[in-house]
Coordinates of C-alpha atoms and ligand atoms in Angstrom, one line a residue:
M1 CA 0.0 0.0 0.0
R2 CA 1.6 3.3 -1.0
R3 CA -1.0 5.8 0.2
P4 CA 0.2 8.5 2.5
M5 CA 0.0 8.0 6.3
R6 CA -2.7 9.4 8.5
V7 CA -1.5 10.2 11.9
L8 CA -3.6 10.7 15.1
V9 CA -2.2 12.7 17.9
I10 CA -3.9 12.5 21.3
G11 CA -3.2 15.5 23.5
A12 CA -2.8 19.2 22.6
G13 CA -0.7 20.4 25.5
V14 CA 2.8 21.7 26.1
Y15 CA 4.6 18.9 24.2
V16 CA 2.3 18.9 21.2
T17 CA 1.6 22.6 20.6
G18 CA 3.7 24.5 23.2
R19 CA 0.4 25.7 24.7
G20 CA 1.1 28.1 27.7
T21 CA 4.8 28.6 26.6
D22 CA 6.3 31.0 24.1
G23 CA 7.2 28.0 21.8
L24 CA 5.4 25.8 19.4
G25 CA 6.0 22.5 21.2
T26 CA 7.9 19.5 19.8
V27 CA 5.3 17.1 18.3
L28 CA 3.7 19.2 15.6
P29 CA 7.0 20.8 14.5
A30 CA 8.5 17.3 14.3
L31 CA 5.6 16.0 12.2
A32 CA 5.9 19.0 9.9
E33 CA 9.6 18.4 9.4
A34 CA 9.1 14.7 8.9
S35 CA 6.5 15.4 6.2
R36 CA 9.4 16.8 4.0
T37 CA 10.7 13.3 3.6
L38 CA 7.9 11.0 4.6
S39 CA 4.5 10.7 3.0
V40 CA 2.2 12.2 5.7
E41 CA -1.3 13.0 4.4
S42 CA -2.8 14.5 7.5
V43 CA -2.5 14.9 11.2
T44 CA -5.6 14.8 13.4
V45 CA -5.2 16.2 16.9
A46 CA -7.6 15.1 19.6
A47 CA -7.9 16.3 23.2
T48 CA -10.5 17.3 25.7
R49 CA -11.1 21.1 25.4
A50 CA -12.8 22.9 22.5
E51 CA -10.3 25.8 22.7
N52 CA -7.6 23.5 21.4
R53 CA -9.0 23.8 17.9
E54 CA -7.9 27.4 17.6
V55 CA -4.5 26.6 19.3
V56 CA -3.9 23.7 16.8
E57 CA -4.8 25.9 13.8
R58 CA -2.6 28.8 15.0
V59 CA 0.4 26.6 15.8
T60 CA 0.1 24.7 12.5
R61 CA 0.1 28.0 10.6
S62 CA 3.2 29.3 12.4
I63 CA 5.1 26.0 11.9
N64 CA 4.3 25.9 8.2
E65 CA 5.4 29.5 7.8
I66 CA 8.7 28.9 9.7
L67 CA 9.5 25.7 8.0
G68 CA 8.0 26.3 4.6
T69 CA 6.0 23.0 4.9
N70 CA 2.5 22.2 4.2
L71 CA 1.4 20.1 7.1
R72 CA -2.4 19.6 7.2
T73 CA -3.9 19.3 10.7
A74 CA -7.5 19.0 12.0
Y75 CA -8.9 19.0 15.5
V76 CA -11.5 16.6 16.8
S77 CA -12.7 15.7 20.3
F78 CA -11.2 12.5 21.9
T79 CA -14.6 10.7 21.6
E80 CA -14.8 11.5 17.9
A81 CA -11.2 10.4 17.4
I82 CA -12.0 7.0 19.0
S83 CA -15.0 6.4 16.8
M84 CA -13.1 7.5 13.7
A85 CA -10.1 5.2 14.7
S86 CA -12.4 2.2 14.7
A87 CA -13.4 2.8 11.1
E88 CA -11.2 1.0 8.6
H89 CA -8.0 3.0 7.7
A90 CA -9.0 6.3 9.2
F91 CA -5.5 6.4 10.8
D92 CA -2.4 4.4 10.5
C93 CA -0.8 5.3 13.8
A94 CA -1.3 7.3 17.0
I95 CA 1.1 9.5 19.0
V96 CA -0.2 9.6 22.6
V97 CA 0.8 12.7 24.6
V98 CA -1.4 12.8 27.7
P99 CA -0.6 12.6 31.4
D100 CA 0.9 9.3 32.8
D101 CA -2.2 8.0 34.5
K102 CA -4.2 8.1 31.2
H103 CA -1.7 6.1 29.2
Y104 CA -3.3 2.7 29.8
E105 CA -6.9 3.8 29.2
I106 CA -6.1 5.6 26.0
G107 CA -3.4 3.3 24.7
S108 CA -5.6 0.2 25.1
R109 CA -8.5 1.8 23.1
L110 CA -6.2 2.8 20.3
L111 CA -4.6 -0.7 20.1
A112 CA -8.1 -2.2 20.1
A113 CA -8.8 0.0 17.1
G114 CA -5.7 -1.5 15.4
L115 CA -3.3 1.5 15.5
H116 CA 0.5 1.5 15.8
I117 CA 1.4 3.6 18.8
L118 CA 4.1 6.0 20.0
M119 CA 3.5 6.6 23.7
V120 CA 5.2 9.4 25.7
K121 CA 7.0 8.0 28.8
P122 CA 6.4 6.2 31.0
L123 CA 4.6 3.4 29.1
A124 CA 2.3 3.3 32.2
P125 CA 3.0 3.9 35.9
S126 CA 2.1 0.2 36.8
V127 CA 3.6 -3.0 35.6
A128 CA 0.2 -4.6 35.3
D129 CA -1.1 -1.9 32.9
A130 CA 2.2 -1.9 31.0
R131 CA 2.0 -5.7 30.5
R132 CA -1.6 -5.4 29.4
L133 CA -0.6 -2.9 26.8
E134 CA 2.2 -5.1 25.6
T135 CA -0.1 -8.1 25.4
L136 CA -2.8 -6.2 23.4
R137 CA -0.1 -4.9 21.0
D138 CA 1.4 -8.4 20.6
D139 CA -2.0 -10.1 20.0
R140 CA -2.7 -7.7 17.1
N141 CA 0.9 -7.7 15.8
L142 CA 1.0 -3.9 16.1
Y143 CA 4.1 -1.7 16.6
G144 CA 4.4 0.0 20.0
V145 CA 7.2 2.2 21.2
V146 CA 7.8 4.7 24.0
E147 CA 9.1 8.1 23.2
F148 CA 12.4 7.8 25.1
H149 CA 14.2 10.5 23.0
K150 CA 17.4 10.3 25.1
R151 CA 18.3 7.2 23.1
W152 CA 18.9 9.5 20.1
D153 CA 21.1 12.1 21.9
E154 CA 24.5 11.8 20.3
S155 CA 26.3 12.3 23.7
N156 CA 24.5 9.2 25.0
L157 CA 25.3 7.3 21.8
A158 CA 28.9 8.2 22.3
V159 CA 28.8 6.9 25.9
R160 CA 27.1 3.7 24.7
R161 CA 30.0 3.0 22.2
L162 CA 32.6 3.7 24.9
L163 CA 30.8 1.2 27.2
E164 CA 30.6 -1.3 24.3
D165 CA 34.4 -0.9 23.8
D166 CA 34.8 -1.6 27.6
C167 CA 36.6 1.7 28.2
L168 CA 35.5 1.8 31.9
G169 CA 36.1 -1.9 32.7
R170 CA 33.6 -3.4 35.2
L171 CA 30.9 -0.8 36.0
A172 CA 30.5 0.1 39.7
Y173 CA 27.8 2.8 39.8
I174 CA 25.9 5.5 37.9
D175 CA 24.8 8.7 39.5
V176 CA 22.0 10.8 37.9
E177 CA 20.9 14.3 38.9
Y178 CA 17.8 15.6 37.2
S179 CA 15.6 18.5 38.3
Q180 CA 13.1 21.0 36.9
R181 CA 11.9 24.4 37.7
R182 CA 9.0 24.6 40.2
T183 CA 7.0 26.4 37.5
V184 CA 6.6 23.0 35.7
P185 CA 4.4 21.4 38.3
I186 CA 2.9 24.6 39.6
E187 CA 2.0 26.3 36.3
H188 CA 2.2 23.9 33.4
F189 CA 1.1 20.6 34.9
R190 CA -1.0 21.8 37.8
A191 CA -3.9 19.7 36.5
W192 CA -2.1 16.4 37.0
A193 CA 1.2 16.9 38.8
A194 CA -0.2 15.3 41.9
R195 CA -1.0 12.1 40.0
S196 CA 2.6 11.8 39.0
N197 CA 6.0 12.6 40.6
I198 CA 9.4 13.8 39.6
F199 CA 10.8 10.2 39.5
Q200 CA 8.0 8.8 37.4
Y201 CA 7.7 11.8 35.1
L202 CA 11.4 12.7 34.6
A203 CA 13.9 10.2 36.0
V204 CA 12.3 7.4 34.0
H205 CA 14.2 8.7 31.0
Y206 CA 17.5 7.9 32.8
V207 CA 16.2 4.6 34.0
D208 CA 15.6 3.6 30.4
L209 CA 18.9 5.1 29.4
I210 CA 20.8 3.0 31.9
Y211 CA 19.1 -0.1 30.5
F212 CA 19.9 1.1 27.0
L213 CA 23.6 1.9 27.8
T214 CA 24.4 -1.2 29.8
G215 CA 21.8 -3.9 29.0
F216 CA 21.7 -4.7 32.8
S217 CA 18.3 -5.7 34.4
P218 CA 17.0 -4.0 37.5
V219 CA 16.7 -6.4 40.5
R220 CA 15.6 -4.1 43.4
A221 CA 15.0 -0.5 44.2
M222 CA 14.3 1.9 47.1
G223 CA 13.2 5.5 47.2
V224 CA 12.8 8.2 49.8
G225 CA 11.6 11.8 49.3
T226 CA 11.1 15.3 50.7
S227 CA 8.0 17.4 50.5
G228 CA 6.8 20.8 51.5
I229 CA 6.9 23.4 48.8
L230 CA 4.6 21.8 46.3
R231 CA 2.3 20.6 49.1
A232 CA 2.0 24.2 50.3
M233 CA 1.0 25.2 46.8
G234 CA -1.8 22.7 47.0
I235 CA -0.1 20.0 44.9
E236 CA 0.2 16.7 46.7
T237 CA 3.5 15.4 45.3
W238 CA 7.1 15.0 46.4
D239 CA 9.5 18.0 46.1
S240 CA 12.4 15.7 45.7
I241 CA 12.9 11.9 45.3
H242 CA 16.1 10.0 45.9
A243 CA 16.3 6.5 44.7
L244 CA 18.8 3.6 44.5
V245 CA 18.4 0.9 42.0
E246 CA 20.5 -2.3 41.8
W247 CA 21.1 -3.9 38.4
R248 CA 22.5 -7.2 37.3
S249 CA 24.4 -8.2 34.2
P250 CA 22.4 -10.6 32.0
S251 CA 25.5 -12.6 31.1
D252 CA 27.1 -12.8 34.6
P253 CA 24.7 -12.7 37.6
T254 CA 27.6 -12.0 40.0
R255 CA 28.1 -8.6 38.4
T256 CA 26.0 -5.9 39.8
L257 CA 25.8 -2.1 39.2
L258 CA 24.2 0.5 41.5
S259 CA 22.5 3.6 40.2
G260 CA 21.6 6.6 42.4
F261 CA 19.0 9.2 41.4
S262 CA 18.7 12.7 43.0
T263 CA 15.7 14.4 41.4
N264 CA 13.6 17.5 42.2
W265 CA 10.7 19.4 40.9
I266 CA 11.4 22.6 42.9
D267 CA 14.4 24.3 41.2
P268 CA 14.0 28.1 41.5
R269 CA 12.4 30.0 38.7
A270 CA 15.7 31.9 38.1
T271 CA 17.6 28.8 37.0
T272 CA 19.1 29.2 33.5
A273 CA 17.2 26.3 32.0
M274 CA 14.0 24.4 32.5
S275 CA 15.8 21.2 33.3
D276 CA 19.2 20.5 34.9
Q277 CA 20.5 17.1 34.0
K278 CA 23.7 15.3 34.4
Y279 CA 25.1 11.8 35.0
R280 CA 28.4 10.1 35.9
I281 CA 29.4 6.5 35.3
V282 CA 32.1 5.0 37.4
G283 CA 33.9 1.7 36.4
E284 CA 37.0 -0.1 37.7
A285 CA 39.0 1.4 34.8
G286 CA 37.6 4.9 34.4
R287 CA 34.7 7.3 34.6
I288 CA 32.5 9.3 32.3
D289 CA 31.0 12.7 33.3
C290 CA 28.2 13.9 31.1
D291 CA 26.6 17.3 31.7
Q292 CA 23.4 17.3 29.6
K293 CA 22.4 20.9 30.5
N294 CA 25.6 22.9 30.1
R295 CA 26.4 22.2 26.5
G296 CA 28.1 25.5 25.8
L297 CA 25.4 27.7 24.4
E298 CA 24.3 30.6 26.6
L299 CA 22.1 33.6 25.8
T300 CA 22.0 36.7 28.0
T301 CA 19.6 39.5 27.2
E302 CA 18.3 42.6 29.0
L303 CA 14.8 41.3 28.8
R304 CA 15.2 37.7 30.1
G305 CA 18.6 37.5 31.8
S306 CA 20.7 34.4 31.2
E307 CA 19.4 31.2 29.5
V308 CA 21.4 28.1 28.8
L309 CA 20.1 26.6 25.6
N310 CA 20.0 23.0 24.4
P311 CA 20.0 23.1 20.6
Y312 CA 20.4 19.3 20.5
F313 CA 16.9 18.3 21.8
S314 CA 14.3 19.9 19.5
Q315 CA 14.9 23.3 18.0
F316 CA 14.2 25.4 15.0
L317 CA 17.7 25.8 13.4
S318 CA 18.8 28.0 10.6
R319 CA 19.1 26.1 7.4
P320 CA 22.2 26.7 5.4
G321 CA 21.0 28.8 2.5
S322 CA 17.7 30.1 3.7
G323 CA 14.8 29.2 6.0
Q324 CA 14.7 26.9 9.0
R325 CA 14.5 23.3 9.8
F326 CA 13.3 21.4 13.0
A327 CA 16.0 19.2 14.3
G328 CA 17.5 17.4 17.3
Y329 CA 17.2 14.1 19.2
G330 CA 13.5 14.9 20.0
F331 CA 12.8 15.2 16.3
Q332 CA 14.8 12.0 15.6
S333 CA 12.7 10.0 18.0
F334 CA 9.4 11.0 16.2
L335 CA 11.0 10.6 12.7
S336 CA 12.2 7.1 13.6
F337 CA 8.7 6.1 14.7
L338 CA 7.1 7.5 11.5
Q339 CA 9.7 5.8 9.3
D340 CA 9.1 2.5 11.0
V341 CA 5.3 2.8 10.7
Q342 CA 5.6 3.8 7.0
S343 CA 7.7 0.7 6.3
I344 CA 5.2 -1.5 8.2
V345 CA 2.1 -0.2 6.4
R346 CA 3.9 -0.6 3.1
N347 CA 4.6 -4.3 4.1
E348 CA 8.4 -3.7 3.9
A349 CA 8.9 -4.5 7.6
C350 CA 7.0 -6.0 10.5
P351 CA 6.9 -4.8 14.1
G352 CA 9.2 -7.7 15.2
D353 CA 12.0 -6.3 13.0
F354 CA 12.5 -3.4 15.5
A355 CA 12.4 -5.5 18.7
A356 CA 16.1 -5.1 19.5
T357 CA 16.7 -1.6 18.2
R358 CA 13.9 0.6 19.5
P359 CA 12.4 1.5 22.9
T360 CA 9.5 -0.9 22.3
F361 CA 6.7 -1.6 24.8
R362 CA 8.5 -4.8 25.7
Q363 CA 11.8 -3.0 26.5
A364 CA 9.8 -0.3 28.4
L365 CA 8.5 -2.9 30.8
V366 CA 12.0 -2.6 32.5
S367 CA 11.6 1.2 33.2
T368 CA 8.0 0.7 34.3
A369 CA 9.1 -2.0 36.7
V370 CA 11.6 0.4 38.3
V371 CA 9.0 3.3 38.5
E372 CA 6.5 1.0 40.2
A373 CA 9.2 -0.3 42.7
V374 CA 10.3 3.2 43.6
N375 CA 6.7 4.4 44.0
R376 CA 6.0 1.4 46.3
S377 CA 9.2 2.1 48.3
L378 CA 8.3 5.8 48.7
E379 CA 5.0 4.7 50.3
S380 CA 6.8 2.4 52.7
R381 CA 9.4 5.1 53.7
G382 CA 12.3 3.6 51.7
E383 CA 11.9 -0.2 52.0
W384 CA 13.8 -2.1 49.3
R385 CA 11.4 -3.6 46.6
A386 CA 12.3 -6.6 44.5
I387 CA 11.9 -6.2 40.7
D388 CA 11.2 -8.9 38.2
A389 CA 11.5 -7.0 35.0
E390 CA 11.3 -10.2 32.8
G391 CA 8.6 -12.1 34.6
Ligands
LIG401 N1 6.3 18.9 27.9 C1 7.3 18.2 27.5 O1 8.4 18.7 27.2 C2 7.2 16.7 27.5 C3 8.3 16.0 27.0 C4 8.3 14.6 26.9 C5 7.1 14.0 27.2 N2 6.1 14.6 27.7 C6 4.9 13.8 28.2 O2 3.7 14.2 27.5 C7 2.6 14.0 28.3 C8 1.8 15.2 28.3 O3 2.6 16.3 28.6 P1 2.3 17.7 28.1 O4 3.6 18.5 28.5 O5 1.8 17.9 26.8 O6 1.1 18.0 29.2 P2 -0.1 19.0 29.2 O7 -0.8 19.0 30.5 O8 0.3 20.3 28.6 O9 -1.1 18.4 28.1 C9 -1.8 17.2 28.3 C10 -2.9 17.0 27.2 O10 -3.5 15.8 27.4 C11 -4.9 16.0 27.1 N3 -5.7 15.0 27.8 C12 -5.7 14.7 29.2 N4 -6.6 13.7 29.4 C13 -7.1 13.3 28.2 C14 -8.0 12.3 27.8 N5 -8.6 11.5 28.7 N6 -8.3 12.2 26.5 C15 -7.7 13.0 25.6 N7 -6.8 13.9 25.9 C16 -6.5 14.1 27.2 C17 -5.2 17.4 27.6 O11 -6.4 17.9 27.0 C18 -3.9 18.1 27.1 O12 -4.1 18.5 25.8 C19 3.1 13.6 29.7 O13 3.0 12.2 29.9 C20 4.6 13.9 29.6 O14 5.4 13.0 30.4 C21 6.1 16.0 27.9

């Protein structure tokens, strides 16, 4: 089948349209950029509020003007989208960009309607729901991946190669520090921040990354946290979460690796970037330090003070010659999904072909198992929780 792809996007918030920020989000610009090389007929955005229609129209117009593309979008309600999805060939795939606690409910309905899915992280907060999604996907031989874009960040890919080359010898530990401005839970995600937490929402990226970099499996986890600021603002979630995860080598069960996470959702408004993120890997023969915030591009203006920019995630960049393009590892993550779906709907590939090389639902059971273990440990004031990521 050579007809162009029809893409359904569920959610019209910060990540899809940049709503509430001074940007245009990541998902719609990525789809517009991808439409230069892939055959995308239309993008239908579905969410819960009628005002989204105007936002989607305005953002699409701006993106097409900036990129010189011709992306066609339409807005429908979520209920309409589900009934359309059940009709034969209304959509080829869905990109699900809604809060964590809705992933199972929405993902299962879309899989039942026969759509290939790209789900924002985490796959689901609980192992039972994540497994159900994987079973539904497998039963229908659909393609399901999680949008773990850090797997496309070139600094992480360089680290992966160094580890494959055994530069650090036997690994001892990995420390991750990841935090975000308090404006994120207080202003952008007030509606659902209390139903998530900083480990589940943000640190899960690095849980997946450790699995991707090392291939080790998590065996147990513990987490403790502090609270106060967000609670005082009426948001019942942790200010900071600190977790330890023990991992085991698949080839040698005597080899273990510890990872520590220090995360917070209360960085001051005046920090120079929305997210502060860095990690360190220590092995018997060496160490790697990777600062994923301070990458060397800083902008200081009278109007906004100093900002540290990350041009590598998802940005409009100047195109040599004229005009702009949308680029970065965020873009690559969406492009990879759309390329895979195109090859599947054209019968040039099947979902199983990507099992080893993509953050599939099956691979994402690992990060979900860690999220669930840390959440349970937080409830029991830091008790270790066993993890059976394969079982
Ligand atoms: N903002 C980012 O930079 C970013 C990056 C990566 C991943 N994500 C992920 O994207 C998801 C959403 O984040 P966001 O930043 O866009 O949040 P947001 O709160 O701005 O938007 C959430 C969207 O989901 C929609 N929604 C909620 N419940 C729904 C339902 N039952 N049916 C249909 N639509 C529903 C809302 O209408 C809204 O449009 C989160 O899981 C987050 O982890 C966000």
